[in-house]
Amino acid sequence: MTAAKTRARSGGRGRPSKATGLDLKETILDSAEGLFARHGFHGVTTRQVASEAGVDTALIHYYFGAKRELFDAVFLRRADILNQARSVSMNAYVETFGARMTVEGVITAFIDPLLRISQEGGGGWKSYFALVAQVNNTPAWGGETMARFFDPVVHQLVDTLKIVRPDAEYRDLYWCYQFLTGSMMLALSETGRIDTLSEGVCHSSDLEAVRARLFAYCAAGFEAVVARSGKT
Amino acid sequence: MTAAKTRARSGGRGRPSKATGLDLKETILDSAEGLFARHGFHGVTTRQVASEAGVDTALIHYYFGAKRELFDAVFLRRADILNQARSVSMNAYVETFGARMTVEGVITAFIDPLLRISQEGGGGWKSYFALVAQVNNTPAWGGETMARFFDPVVHQLVDTLKIVRPDAEYRDLYWCYQFLTGSMMLALSETGRIDTLSEGVCHSSDLEAVRARLFAYCAAGFEAVVARSGKT
DNA sequence: GCCTTTTTTCACCAGGTGGTGAAAAGTGTA
DNA sequence: TACACTTTTCACCACCTGGTGAAAAAAGGC
C-alpha cells in the first residue's frame, strides 16, 4: 500500500512515473524487509509483501523464486555495505593509532559504523537491524545465517583486540564478543522495551544515548574479563 | 512423537500408563515450548504441537483455546518460578551483605539464578530461555510481553543498584540493564553461534564459562558508565 | 448397575498458503 | 510495421491453516 502510493506519486509531470524492472525489485525488497523485521520470516506471507509493494504475488516469485530466497535477498542486500563500513572503520583506526590503540577505540571502530548508518542511512536500515537482531536470536537457523554473512568482520575485531591485549586468551575474546553483540543488537533493534520499562526516562530510538554508554560499557567489561582471567 | 513415546513408555507394569487430564496438558505445553523456542510463534502449527505431544489437534483447543493463548500459557508457566527465584536471590543478597553490597554482587544475584536453573532445571528450561530471548528481540509484540511478565523484578534490580550507587542516574541504570539483558539472553539461548565462530574454542552450552565472565563483564561496564556520567 | 460430567476423537469447514503456467502488456530494434 | 524479448497480470492448484461441533469414550458419583 504505502510503497504503491509512493511509487505512483514519485514521477512528477515529465518522466514516465511507473517504476519498472530493477526499481520494482528494490520496492519489493523494501516491503519484505520491513515486514520480516516486524513479524519474522514465518509471520509474513508473500501476499502481504506483494500487497504492500503494490505488486502481483507472482511477480515476487518471478524475481526471487521461493519465499526463503526472497528473505536471503533481503538479508544479503545490506550485509555487504555493513561489512565494508565496519572493515574500513577498523582499518582506519588501526592505521591511525597504531601502537596507541585502546580497547575502547577498537570497539568503537567496530560498533560506531552501525550506529551512524542507523541514524543517517534512512528508515530501511532500522528495519534491517531489527531483522538481524531477530535472526541472531533464532536457534534453528540463525547461527549459520549470521556466520555466513558476518563472520569475517568479527574475526577482524577479535584479531585486532588480540593485538591490543596480546596476553588475552581467545576464549575470553570470543565470550566478550558474544556479550557485546547481544547488547549491540538489542540496542539497534529498538524494540521499545526500554521506553516502557523506564517509564519514559529512556527511549530506544535515542541512539545518541547508546553511543554515549555502550562503547565504555563493553570496553570496561572486556578489560575486567581479561584481567580476571590473567589473575587466575 | 517424542513425547508420545515417552508417555507410552512411562508406565511400567503396575499403574495404568496413559497420561490423562492435567498430565496431558503438561505434555502439550512441553511440546509447544520446544517448538516455539526453535521456530518462533508463527513457525509452528497447532498440528505440529499435537503430533509431537501424541494428541489430537482438537485437544489443544479444548485445553488452551486459540493458538496465541497456548503460547501465553507456555510463557506464563515458568515466568512465576523465574521471577520468584530472582527475587528471593536478590533479597537474600541484600539482607546478607547490607551496606557491604557491591555492584557485581547485585548483578550476580540477579543473573545467577537463571544460569543455575538452566543448568539444573532440566531440558525444558533451555527451550524456555531460548523462547524468552526470541520474544525479547521481537519488535512487534515482544516489548509488551516482556514487560507484562518481567518488569517487577527488573525494577527491583534497578532500585537495588541505586542503593549501591546512590549517585548513579536512572537513565544510566536503565541503559546498563538493557545492555546486560541483551548479553544475558543471548548467552542463555545457546544459539550455537559462538561454537562455529570460535572454531570450537567456546561452546554455547558451557554456562560455567558464562558464569566465570558475565558477572564481572556487566559489573565493570556498569561502573564505567556511571563513572563517565558523573564526570560529565 | 445407571447417570452425569469430563476428556478424547473424528469429520469437517472456510479461508489462506506458497507456488505455477499461460496469457497479456510493454519495450526495444529494425 | 513486424518481431523478439522482458515484465506484469490473471486464473488457478494442491495443500495446509486455525478452529468447531457432535459423537464417542472414560471417569466419577451413587
Short mmCIF file of C-alpha atoms (C1' of nucleotides) in Angstrom, two decimals:
data_model
loop_
_atom_site.label_atom_id
_atom_site.label_comp_id
_atom_site.label_asym_id
_atom_site.label_seq_id
_atom_site.Cartn_x
_atom_site.Cartn_y
_atom_site.Cartn_z
CA MET A 1 0.00 0.00 0.00
CA THR A 2 2.47 2.57 1.22
CA ALA A 3 5.06 1.73 -1.37
CA ALA A 4 2.47 1.69 -4.09
CA LYS A 5 1.39 5.20 -3.27
CA THR A 6 4.97 6.40 -3.13
CA ARG A 7 5.64 4.84 -6.45
CA ALA A 8 2.62 6.42 -8.08
CA ARG A 9 3.42 9.78 -6.58
CA SER A 10 7.10 9.73 -7.39
CA GLY A 11 7.03 10.69 -11.06
CA GLY A 12 6.03 14.32 -11.31
CA ARG A 13 4.91 15.61 -14.67
CA GLY A 14 7.78 14.85 -17.04
CA ARG A 15 9.13 11.37 -16.79
CA PRO A 16 7.04 8.23 -17.03
CA SER A 17 6.10 7.68 -13.41
CA LYS A 18 5.80 3.94 -13.22
CA ALA A 19 8.71 2.13 -11.65
CA THR A 20 9.82 -0.89 -13.60
CA GLY A 21 12.42 -3.62 -13.66
CA LEU A 22 15.12 -3.10 -11.10
CA ASP A 23 13.26 -0.28 -9.34
CA LEU A 24 10.33 -2.57 -8.72
CA LYS A 25 12.64 -5.29 -7.50
CA GLU A 26 14.02 -2.84 -4.97
CA THR A 27 10.50 -1.85 -3.92
CA ILE A 28 9.68 -5.48 -3.21
CA LEU A 29 12.82 -5.85 -1.13
CA ASP A 30 11.91 -2.75 0.88
CA SER A 31 8.45 -4.06 1.71
CA ALA A 32 9.75 -7.52 2.52
CA GLU A 33 12.45 -6.04 4.76
CA GLY A 34 10.01 -4.06 6.85
CA LEU A 35 7.57 -6.93 7.23
CA PHE A 36 10.18 -9.56 8.01
CA ALA A 37 11.75 -7.24 10.59
CA ARG A 38 8.46 -6.76 12.39
CA HIS A 39 6.97 -10.22 12.18
CA GLY A 40 9.78 -12.65 11.40
CA PHE A 41 10.13 -14.98 8.45
CA HIS A 42 7.14 -17.16 9.21
CA GLY A 43 4.99 -14.23 10.30
CA VAL A 44 4.88 -12.77 6.80
CA THR A 45 3.13 -14.08 3.69
CA THR A 46 4.19 -13.42 0.14
CA ARG A 47 0.75 -11.91 -0.34
CA GLN A 48 1.41 -9.30 2.32
CA VAL A 49 4.71 -8.39 0.72
CA ALA A 50 3.08 -8.12 -2.69
CA SER A 51 0.24 -6.05 -1.35
CA GLU A 52 2.49 -3.57 0.44
CA ALA A 53 4.71 -3.27 -2.60
CA GLY A 54 1.68 -2.71 -4.82
CA VAL A 55 2.58 -5.68 -6.94
CA ASP A 56 1.17 -9.02 -8.00
CA THR A 57 2.14 -12.08 -5.96
CA ALA A 58 3.53 -13.87 -8.97
CA LEU A 59 5.99 -11.07 -9.60
CA ILE A 60 7.79 -11.87 -6.36
CA HIS A 61 8.38 -15.41 -7.50
CA TYR A 62 9.38 -14.15 -10.91
CA TYR A 63 12.16 -12.05 -9.42
CA PHE A 64 13.23 -14.01 -6.36
CA GLY A 65 11.93 -17.57 -6.60
CA ALA A 66 10.87 -19.14 -3.33
CA LYS A 67 9.97 -17.19 -0.20
CA ARG A 68 13.17 -18.17 1.55
CA GLU A 69 15.22 -16.86 -1.36
CA LEU A 70 13.42 -13.55 -1.03
CA PHE A 71 14.41 -13.49 2.62
CA ASP A 72 18.04 -14.21 1.79
CA ALA A 73 17.99 -11.46 -0.82
CA VAL A 74 16.75 -9.04 1.83
CA PHE A 75 19.45 -10.18 4.22
CA LEU A 76 22.20 -10.04 1.65
CA ARG A 77 21.37 -6.63 0.20
CA ARG A 78 22.73 -4.61 3.09
CA ALA A 79 25.18 -7.11 4.55
CA ASP A 80 27.98 -6.18 2.17
CA ILE A 81 27.60 -2.47 2.83
CA LEU A 82 27.66 -3.17 6.54
CA ASN A 83 30.71 -5.38 6.46
CA GLN A 84 32.61 -2.96 4.29
CA ALA A 85 31.79 0.02 6.50
CA ARG A 86 32.98 -1.83 9.58
CA SER A 87 36.10 -3.13 7.93
CA VAL A 88 37.04 0.30 6.64
CA SER A 89 36.39 1.83 10.05
CA MET A 90 38.58 -0.67 11.84
CA ASN A 91 41.39 -0.48 9.29
CA ALA A 92 41.38 3.29 9.55
CA TYR A 93 41.57 3.09 13.30
CA VAL A 94 44.46 0.64 13.22
CA GLU A 95 46.40 2.73 10.73
CA THR A 96 45.77 5.99 12.54
CA PHE A 97 46.57 4.91 16.06
CA GLY A 98 48.94 2.00 15.57
CA ALA A 99 50.66 1.21 18.84
CA ARG A 100 48.48 3.73 20.69
CA MET A 101 45.29 1.74 20.14
CA THR A 102 42.95 1.13 23.06
CA VAL A 103 40.30 -1.50 23.66
CA GLU A 104 37.60 1.14 23.72
CA GLY A 105 38.92 2.58 20.48
CA VAL A 106 38.76 -0.76 18.69
CA ILE A 107 35.29 -1.49 19.99
CA THR A 108 34.13 1.96 18.96
CA ALA A 109 35.53 1.45 15.47
CA PHE A 110 33.59 -1.82 15.34
CA ILE A 111 30.22 -0.61 16.59
CA ASP A 112 30.00 3.04 15.65
CA PRO A 113 29.54 2.49 11.90
CA LEU A 114 26.34 0.62 12.67
CA LEU A 115 25.01 3.36 14.89
CA ARG A 116 25.87 6.01 12.32
CA ILE A 117 24.28 4.08 9.48
CA SER A 118 21.16 3.51 11.55
CA GLN A 119 20.97 7.23 12.31
CA GLU A 120 21.79 8.56 8.88
CA GLY A 121 21.02 5.76 6.48
CA GLY A 122 17.25 6.10 6.27
CA GLY A 123 14.36 4.06 7.58
CA GLY A 124 15.22 0.84 5.83
CA TRP A 125 18.30 0.36 7.93
CA LYS A 126 16.37 0.35 11.18
CA SER A 127 14.21 -2.47 9.86
CA TYR A 128 17.31 -4.27 8.73
CA PHE A 129 18.94 -4.12 12.14
CA ALA A 130 15.78 -5.39 13.79
CA LEU A 131 15.84 -8.23 11.31
CA VAL A 132 19.45 -9.11 12.05
CA ALA A 133 18.80 -8.99 15.79
CA GLN A 134 15.94 -11.40 15.36
CA VAL A 135 17.99 -13.79 13.26
CA ASN A 136 20.81 -13.54 15.80
CA ASN A 137 18.50 -14.95 18.45
CA THR A 138 16.97 -17.67 16.28
CA PRO A 139 18.27 -21.07 17.37
CA ALA A 140 17.01 -23.08 14.38
CA TRP A 141 18.94 -21.42 11.56
CA GLY A 142 20.11 -18.08 12.98
CA GLY A 143 23.59 -19.27 13.85
CA GLU A 144 24.54 -20.41 10.39
CA THR A 145 22.93 -17.41 8.74
CA MET A 146 24.85 -14.98 10.92
CA ALA A 147 28.05 -16.90 10.36
CA ARG A 148 27.58 -16.93 6.61
CA PHE A 149 27.25 -13.17 6.41
CA PHE A 150 29.15 -11.68 9.31
CA ASP A 151 31.93 -13.97 10.50
CA PRO A 152 34.87 -12.32 8.68
CA VAL A 153 34.48 -8.88 10.20
CA VAL A 154 34.04 -10.40 13.65
CA HIS A 155 37.32 -12.24 13.27
CA GLN A 156 38.87 -8.93 12.28
CA LEU A 157 37.64 -7.45 15.56
CA VAL A 158 38.93 -10.35 17.61
CA ASP A 159 42.33 -10.28 15.92
CA THR A 160 42.66 -6.55 16.46
CA LEU A 161 41.74 -6.88 20.12
CA LYS A 162 44.38 -9.60 20.39
CA ILE A 163 46.95 -7.09 19.14
CA VAL A 164 45.92 -4.53 21.72
CA ARG A 165 45.93 -7.08 24.56
CA PRO A 166 48.35 -9.83 23.49
CA ASP A 167 48.01 -11.65 26.80
CA ALA A 168 44.27 -12.07 26.42
CA GLU A 169 43.07 -15.56 25.66
CA TYR A 170 40.89 -16.26 22.66
CA ARG A 171 38.28 -17.89 24.86
CA ASP A 172 37.80 -14.59 26.65
CA LEU A 173 37.77 -12.62 23.45
CA TYR A 174 35.03 -14.71 21.91
CA TRP A 175 32.87 -14.66 25.01
CA CYS A 176 33.25 -10.91 25.30
CA TYR A 177 32.27 -10.59 21.67
CA GLN A 178 29.11 -12.53 22.36
CA PHE A 179 28.23 -10.30 25.28
CA LEU A 180 28.94 -7.27 23.13
CA THR A 181 26.86 -8.41 20.19
CA GLY A 182 23.94 -9.22 22.45
CA SER A 183 23.91 -5.70 23.84
CA MET A 184 24.55 -4.08 20.50
CA MET A 185 21.87 -5.93 18.57
CA LEU A 186 19.25 -5.34 21.22
CA ALA A 187 20.05 -1.64 21.22
CA LEU A 188 19.99 -1.41 17.43
CA SER A 189 16.71 -3.26 17.07
CA GLU A 190 14.92 -0.55 19.03
CA THR A 191 12.21 -2.78 20.42
CA GLY A 192 10.72 -0.05 22.57
CA ARG A 193 11.04 -2.13 25.70
CA ILE A 194 13.29 0.34 27.48
CA ASP A 195 10.71 3.06 26.91
CA THR A 196 8.03 1.34 28.94
CA LEU A 197 10.48 -0.16 31.41
CA SER A 198 11.99 3.20 32.28
CA GLU A 199 8.58 4.88 32.22
CA GLY A 200 9.70 7.44 29.66
CA VAL A 201 13.16 8.20 31.03
CA CYS A 202 14.87 6.42 28.13
CA HIS A 203 13.89 5.99 24.51
CA SER A 204 15.09 3.11 22.38
CA SER A 205 15.26 5.41 19.39
CA ASP A 206 17.85 7.57 21.16
CA LEU A 207 20.98 6.07 19.61
CA GLU A 208 22.99 9.04 20.85
CA ALA A 209 22.37 7.77 24.36
CA VAL A 210 23.57 4.37 23.27
CA ARG A 211 26.70 5.85 21.76
CA ALA A 212 27.45 7.71 24.98
CA ARG A 213 27.40 4.49 27.01
CA LEU A 214 27.82 1.30 25.01
CA PHE A 215 31.45 1.75 24.00
CA ALA A 216 32.62 2.44 27.52
CA TYR A 217 30.43 -0.35 28.87
CA CYS A 218 31.81 -3.01 26.54
CA ALA A 219 35.39 -1.84 26.85
CA ALA A 220 35.33 -1.91 30.65
CA GLY A 221 33.67 -5.29 30.63
CA PHE A 222 36.30 -6.60 28.28
CA GLU A 223 39.16 -5.30 30.40
CA ALA A 224 37.64 -6.81 33.51
CA VAL A 225 37.29 -10.24 31.94
CA VAL A 226 40.82 -10.20 30.60
CA ALA A 227 42.22 -9.04 33.93
CA ARG A 228 40.32 -11.67 35.87
CA SER A 229 41.43 -14.41 33.51
CA GLY A 230 45.09 -13.36 33.74
CA LYS A 231 44.86 -13.37 37.52
CA THR A 232 43.68 -16.98 37.68
CA MET B 1 6.25 -38.24 18.52
CA THR B 2 8.92 -37.98 21.19
CA ALA B 3 6.50 -37.11 23.94
CA ALA B 4 4.09 -39.78 22.82
CA LYS B 5 6.77 -42.44 23.09
CA THR B 6 7.83 -41.17 26.48
CA ARG B 7 4.29 -41.22 27.64
CA ALA B 8 3.70 -44.76 26.44
CA ARG B 9 6.97 -45.92 27.94
CA SER B 10 6.49 -44.18 31.27
CA GLY B 11 4.08 -46.57 32.98
CA GLY B 12 5.92 -49.78 33.75
CA ARG B 13 3.83 -52.82 34.62
CA GLY B 14 1.68 -51.73 37.52
CA ARG B 15 -0.05 -48.45 37.04
CA PRO B 16 -2.18 -47.55 34.05
CA SER B 17 0.39 -45.97 31.73
CA LYS B 18 -1.69 -43.46 29.88
CA ALA B 19 -1.31 -39.88 30.94
CA THR B 20 -4.57 -38.04 31.32
CA GLY B 21 -6.04 -34.74 32.32
CA LEU B 22 -3.50 -32.39 33.80
CA ASP B 23 -0.57 -34.61 32.86
CA LEU B 24 -1.58 -34.42 29.24
CA LYS B 25 -1.98 -30.68 29.49
CA GLU B 26 1.60 -30.50 30.73
CA THR B 27 2.76 -32.73 27.87
CA ILE B 28 1.20 -30.36 25.35
CA LEU B 29 2.92 -27.40 26.99
CA ASP B 30 6.26 -29.20 26.82
CA SER B 31 5.94 -29.89 23.12
CA ALA B 32 4.73 -26.39 22.38
CA GLU B 33 7.58 -24.90 24.39
CA GLY B 34 10.26 -26.74 22.46
CA LEU B 35 8.75 -25.99 19.08
CA PHE B 36 8.05 -22.31 19.79
CA ALA B 37 11.59 -21.91 21.09
CA ARG B 38 13.11 -23.33 17.93
CA HIS B 39 10.84 -21.85 15.30
CA GLY B 40 9.03 -18.92 16.83
CA PHE B 41 5.31 -18.38 17.22
CA HIS B 42 4.46 -18.24 13.54
CA GLY B 43 6.86 -21.04 12.64
CA VAL B 44 4.84 -23.63 14.49
CA THR B 45 1.42 -25.07 13.69
CA THR B 46 -1.02 -26.48 16.17
CA ARG B 47 -0.78 -29.70 14.18
CA GLN B 48 2.94 -29.97 14.87
CA VAL B 49 2.39 -29.44 18.55
CA ALA B 50 -0.36 -32.03 18.62
CA SER B 51 1.71 -34.51 16.68
CA GLU B 52 4.75 -34.16 18.93
CA ALA B 53 2.59 -34.44 22.03
CA GLY B 54 0.88 -37.52 20.62
CA VAL B 55 -2.51 -35.87 20.86
CA ASP B 56 -5.36 -34.81 18.64
CA THR B 57 -5.37 -31.25 17.37
CA ALA B 58 -8.74 -30.51 18.86
CA LEU B 59 -7.49 -31.33 22.32
CA ILE B 60 -5.17 -28.37 22.23
CA HIS B 61 -8.07 -26.05 21.62
CA TYR B 62 -10.08 -27.85 24.26
CA TYR B 63 -7.44 -27.08 26.89
CA PHE B 64 -5.99 -23.78 25.77
CA GLY B 65 -8.31 -22.14 23.26
CA ALA B 66 -6.63 -20.21 20.47
CA LYS B 67 -3.04 -20.73 19.42
CA ARG B 68 -1.95 -17.45 20.95
CA GLU B 69 -3.41 -18.49 24.30
CA LEU B 70 -1.38 -21.67 24.13
CA PHE B 71 1.71 -19.54 23.59
CA ASP B 72 0.88 -17.34 26.55
CA ALA B 73 0.33 -20.42 28.69
CA VAL B 74 3.79 -21.65 27.73
CA PHE B 75 5.28 -18.28 28.53
CA LEU B 76 3.46 -17.92 31.82
CA ARG B 77 4.17 -21.41 33.16
CA ARG B 78 7.79 -20.75 34.07
CA ALA B 79 7.70 -16.98 34.44
CA ASP B 80 6.49 -17.07 38.01
CA ILE B 81 9.13 -19.57 39.09
CA LEU B 82 11.76 -17.43 37.42
CA ASN B 83 10.63 -14.19 38.97
CA GLN B 84 10.39 -15.71 42.41
CA ALA B 85 13.85 -17.29 42.20
CA ARG B 86 15.37 -13.98 41.19
CA SER B 87 13.50 -12.02 43.80
CA VAL B 88 14.49 -14.42 46.56
CA SER B 89 18.10 -14.35 45.42
CA MET B 90 18.28 -10.56 45.44
CA ASN B 91 16.51 -10.21 48.77
CA ALA B 92 18.88 -12.73 50.31
CA TYR B 93 21.85 -10.82 48.95
CA VAL B 94 20.57 -7.51 50.28
CA GLU B 95 19.88 -8.93 53.74
CA THR B 96 23.18 -10.77 53.95
CA PHE B 97 25.51 -8.01 52.80
CA GLY B 98 23.60 -4.85 53.67
CA ALA B 99 25.93 -1.89 53.48
CA ARG B 100 28.73 -4.07 52.10
CA MET B 101 26.92 -4.76 48.84
CA THR B 102 28.78 -4.40 45.56
CA VAL B 103 27.58 -3.84 42.01
CA GLU B 104 28.93 -7.20 40.94
CA GLY B 105 27.21 -8.86 43.86
CA VAL B 106 23.82 -7.40 42.95
CA ILE B 107 24.23 -8.32 39.31
CA THR B 108 25.28 -11.83 40.26
CA ALA B 109 22.24 -12.20 42.48
CA PHE B 110 20.12 -11.11 39.53
CA ILE B 111 21.60 -13.33 36.82
CA ASP B 112 22.90 -16.40 38.62
CA PRO B 113 19.50 -17.92 39.41
CA LEU B 114 18.82 -18.12 35.69
CA LEU B 115 22.13 -19.82 34.97
CA ARG B 116 21.60 -22.26 37.79
CA ILE B 117 18.07 -23.08 36.72
CA SER B 118 19.20 -23.58 33.15
CA GLN B 119 21.94 -25.92 34.33
CA GLU B 120 19.96 -27.87 36.87
CA GLY B 121 16.34 -27.43 35.93
CA GLY B 122 16.12 -29.93 33.08
CA GLY B 123 15.80 -29.61 29.32
CA GLY B 124 12.59 -27.64 29.27
CA TRP B 125 14.25 -24.63 30.78
CA LYS B 126 16.76 -24.30 27.98
CA SER B 127 13.92 -24.15 25.47
CA TYR B 128 12.18 -21.63 27.64
CA PHE B 129 15.17 -19.30 27.76
CA ALA B 130 15.57 -19.52 24.00
CA LEU B 131 11.92 -18.58 23.74
CA VAL B 132 12.27 -15.58 26.03
CA ALA B 133 15.35 -14.41 24.13
CA GLN B 134 13.42 -14.55 20.93
CA VAL B 135 10.48 -12.64 22.34
CA ASN B 136 12.87 -10.08 23.81
CA ASN B 137 14.09 -9.28 20.29
CA THR B 138 10.66 -9.22 18.67
CA PRO B 139 9.68 -5.64 17.82
CA ALA B 140 6.00 -6.26 17.08
CA TRP B 141 4.79 -7.55 20.45
CA GLY B 142 7.96 -8.57 22.29
CA GLY B 143 8.23 -5.38 24.31
CA GLU B 144 4.81 -5.56 25.89
CA THR B 145 5.07 -9.29 26.50
CA MET B 146 8.37 -8.93 28.31
CA ALA B 147 7.04 -6.01 30.29
CA ARG B 148 3.92 -7.90 31.31
CA PHE B 149 5.89 -10.80 32.77
CA PHE B 150 9.25 -9.47 33.88
CA ASP B 151 9.09 -5.77 34.70
CA PRO B 152 8.75 -6.02 38.51
CA VAL B 153 11.95 -7.97 39.11
CA VAL B 154 13.86 -5.65 36.80
CA HIS B 155 12.71 -2.68 38.80
CA GLN B 156 13.92 -4.49 41.89
CA LEU B 157 17.36 -4.79 40.29
CA VAL B 158 17.45 -1.14 39.30
CA ASP B 159 16.34 0.01 42.73
CA THR B 160 18.95 -2.14 44.44
CA LEU B 161 21.68 -0.84 42.17
CA LYS B 162 20.53 2.66 43.03
CA ILE B 163 21.14 1.87 46.70
CA VAL B 164 24.64 0.65 45.99
CA ARG B 165 25.49 3.66 43.83
CA PRO B 166 23.20 6.47 45.00
CA ASP B 167 24.83 8.99 42.69
CA ALA B 168 24.01 6.96 39.57
CA GLU B 169 21.32 8.38 37.35
CA TYR B 170 18.31 6.30 36.41
CA ARG B 171 18.99 6.87 32.72
CA ASP B 172 22.31 5.10 33.11
CA LEU B 173 20.82 2.32 35.16
CA TYR B 174 18.18 1.53 32.58
CA TRP B 175 20.59 1.61 29.67
CA CYS B 176 23.00 -0.65 31.51
CA TYR B 177 20.18 -3.02 32.22
CA GLN B 178 19.38 -3.18 28.53
CA PHE B 179 22.99 -3.96 27.69
CA LEU B 180 23.02 -6.58 30.42
CA THR B 181 19.83 -8.26 29.32
CA GLY B 182 20.99 -8.41 25.72
CA SER B 183 24.15 -10.25 26.72
CA MET B 184 22.41 -12.46 29.21
CA MET B 185 19.58 -13.56 26.95
CA LEU B 186 21.89 -14.32 24.07
CA ALA B 187 24.08 -16.42 26.34
CA LEU B 188 21.11 -18.26 27.83
CA SER B 189 19.53 -19.04 24.48
CA GLU B 190 22.58 -21.09 23.47
CA THR B 191 22.22 -20.49 19.75
CA GLY B 192 25.45 -22.31 18.93
CA ARG B 193 26.82 -19.31 17.10
CA ILE B 194 29.87 -18.95 19.34
CA ASP B 195 30.79 -22.56 18.64
CA THR B 196 31.26 -22.04 14.93
CA LEU B 197 32.58 -18.51 15.33
CA SER B 198 35.33 -19.57 17.72
CA GLU B 199 36.01 -22.71 15.70
CA GLY B 200 35.46 -24.95 18.71
CA VAL B 201 37.25 -22.89 21.34
CA CYS B 202 33.99 -21.95 23.05
CA HIS B 203 30.71 -23.80 23.43
CA SER B 204 27.41 -22.05 23.94
CA SER B 205 26.30 -24.86 26.22
CA ASP B 206 29.15 -24.08 28.61
CA LEU B 207 27.26 -21.95 31.08
CA GLU B 208 30.11 -22.29 33.56
CA ALA B 209 32.22 -20.23 31.17
CA VAL B 210 29.44 -17.66 31.07
CA ARG B 211 29.27 -17.56 34.84
CA ALA B 212 33.02 -17.00 35.04
CA ARG B 213 32.83 -13.92 32.84
CA LEU B 214 29.39 -12.35 32.54
CA PHE B 215 29.08 -11.01 36.09
CA ALA B 216 32.44 -9.28 36.00
CA TYR B 217 31.79 -8.02 32.49
CA CYS B 218 28.46 -6.41 33.33
CA ALA B 219 29.62 -5.02 36.64
CA ALA B 220 32.68 -3.37 35.13
CA GLY B 221 30.59 -1.96 32.30
CA PHE B 222 28.11 -0.58 34.76
CA GLU B 223 30.81 1.08 36.87
CA ALA B 224 32.37 2.63 33.78
CA VAL B 225 29.09 4.11 32.58
CA VAL B 226 28.26 5.52 35.99
CA ALA B 227 31.75 6.97 36.38
CA ARG B 228 31.68 8.55 32.95
CA SER B 229 28.27 10.06 33.56
CA GLY B 230 29.33 11.53 36.89
CA LYS B 231 32.38 13.06 35.29
CA THR B 232 30.35 14.94 32.68
"C1'" DG C 1 -25.70 -51.36 37.77
"C1'" DC C 2 -27.01 -46.23 35.93
"C1'" DC C 3 -26.34 -41.47 35.05
"C1'" DT C 4 -23.64 -37.24 34.74
"C1'" DT C 5 -19.57 -34.95 33.69
"C1'" DT C 6 -15.16 -34.65 31.80
"C1'" DT C 7 -11.90 -35.99 28.39
"C1'" DT C 8 -10.70 -37.51 23.73
"C1'" DT C 9 -11.53 -38.45 18.95
"C1'" DC C 10 -13.42 -37.82 14.36
"C1'" DA C 11 -15.00 -35.45 10.40
"C1'" DC C 12 -15.19 -31.28 8.59
"C1'" DC C 13 -15.12 -26.09 7.19
"C1'" DA C 14 -13.97 -21.61 5.31
"C1'" DG C 15 -10.17 -19.31 4.23
"C1'" DG C 16 -5.38 -18.76 3.40
"C1'" DT C 17 -0.64 -20.72 1.84
"C1'" DG C 18 3.34 -20.93 -1.48
"C1'" DG C 19 3.80 -21.58 -5.99
"C1'" DT C 20 2.86 -22.25 -11.31
"C1'" DG C 21 1.66 -21.78 -16.32
"C1'" DA C 22 -0.11 -19.28 -19.79
"C1'" DA C 23 -1.72 -15.20 -21.49
"C1'" DA C 24 -1.29 -10.30 -21.77
"C1'" DA C 25 1.09 -5.91 -21.78
"C1'" DG C 26 5.01 -3.37 -22.51
"C1'" DT C 27 9.76 -2.33 -24.56
"C1'" DG C 28 13.41 -2.01 -27.85
"C1'" DT C 29 15.11 -2.73 -32.58
"C1'" DA C 30 14.92 -2.82 -37.38
"C1'" DT D 1 5.10 -2.04 -39.40
"C1'" DA D 2 6.76 -6.74 -37.56
"C1'" DC D 3 9.44 -9.19 -34.46
"C1'" DA D 4 11.76 -10.95 -30.33
"C1'" DC D 5 12.22 -10.30 -25.65
"C1'" DT D 6 11.18 -8.91 -20.93
"C1'" DT D 7 7.95 -7.70 -17.50
"C1'" DT D 8 3.36 -7.97 -15.41
"C1'" DT D 9 -1.14 -9.89 -14.68
"C1'" DC D 10 -4.67 -13.41 -14.23
"C1'" DA D 11 -6.65 -17.65 -13.03
"C1'" DC D 12 -5.76 -21.48 -10.75
"C1'" DC D 13 -3.94 -25.71 -7.89
"C1'" DA D 14 -2.98 -28.84 -4.22
"C1'" DC D 15 -2.26 -28.44 0.27
"C1'" DC D 16 -2.30 -26.63 4.80
"C1'" DT D 17 -4.11 -23.33 8.41
"C1'" DG D 18 -6.67 -22.43 12.90
"C1'" DG D 19 -10.72 -23.68 14.62
"C1'" DT D 20 -15.55 -26.07 15.52
"C1'" DG D 21 -19.43 -29.28 16.68
"C1'" DA D 22 -21.00 -33.52 17.58
"C1'" DA D 23 -20.18 -38.06 18.68
"C1'" DA D 24 -17.61 -41.41 21.26
"C1'" DA D 25 -15.05 -42.97 25.17
"C1'" DA D 26 -13.57 -42.71 30.00
"C1'" DA D 27 -14.04 -41.42 34.70
"C1'" DG D 28 -16.55 -40.50 38.69
"C1'" DG D 29 -20.58 -40.44 41.95
"C1'" DC D 30 -24.44 -43.03 43.67
#
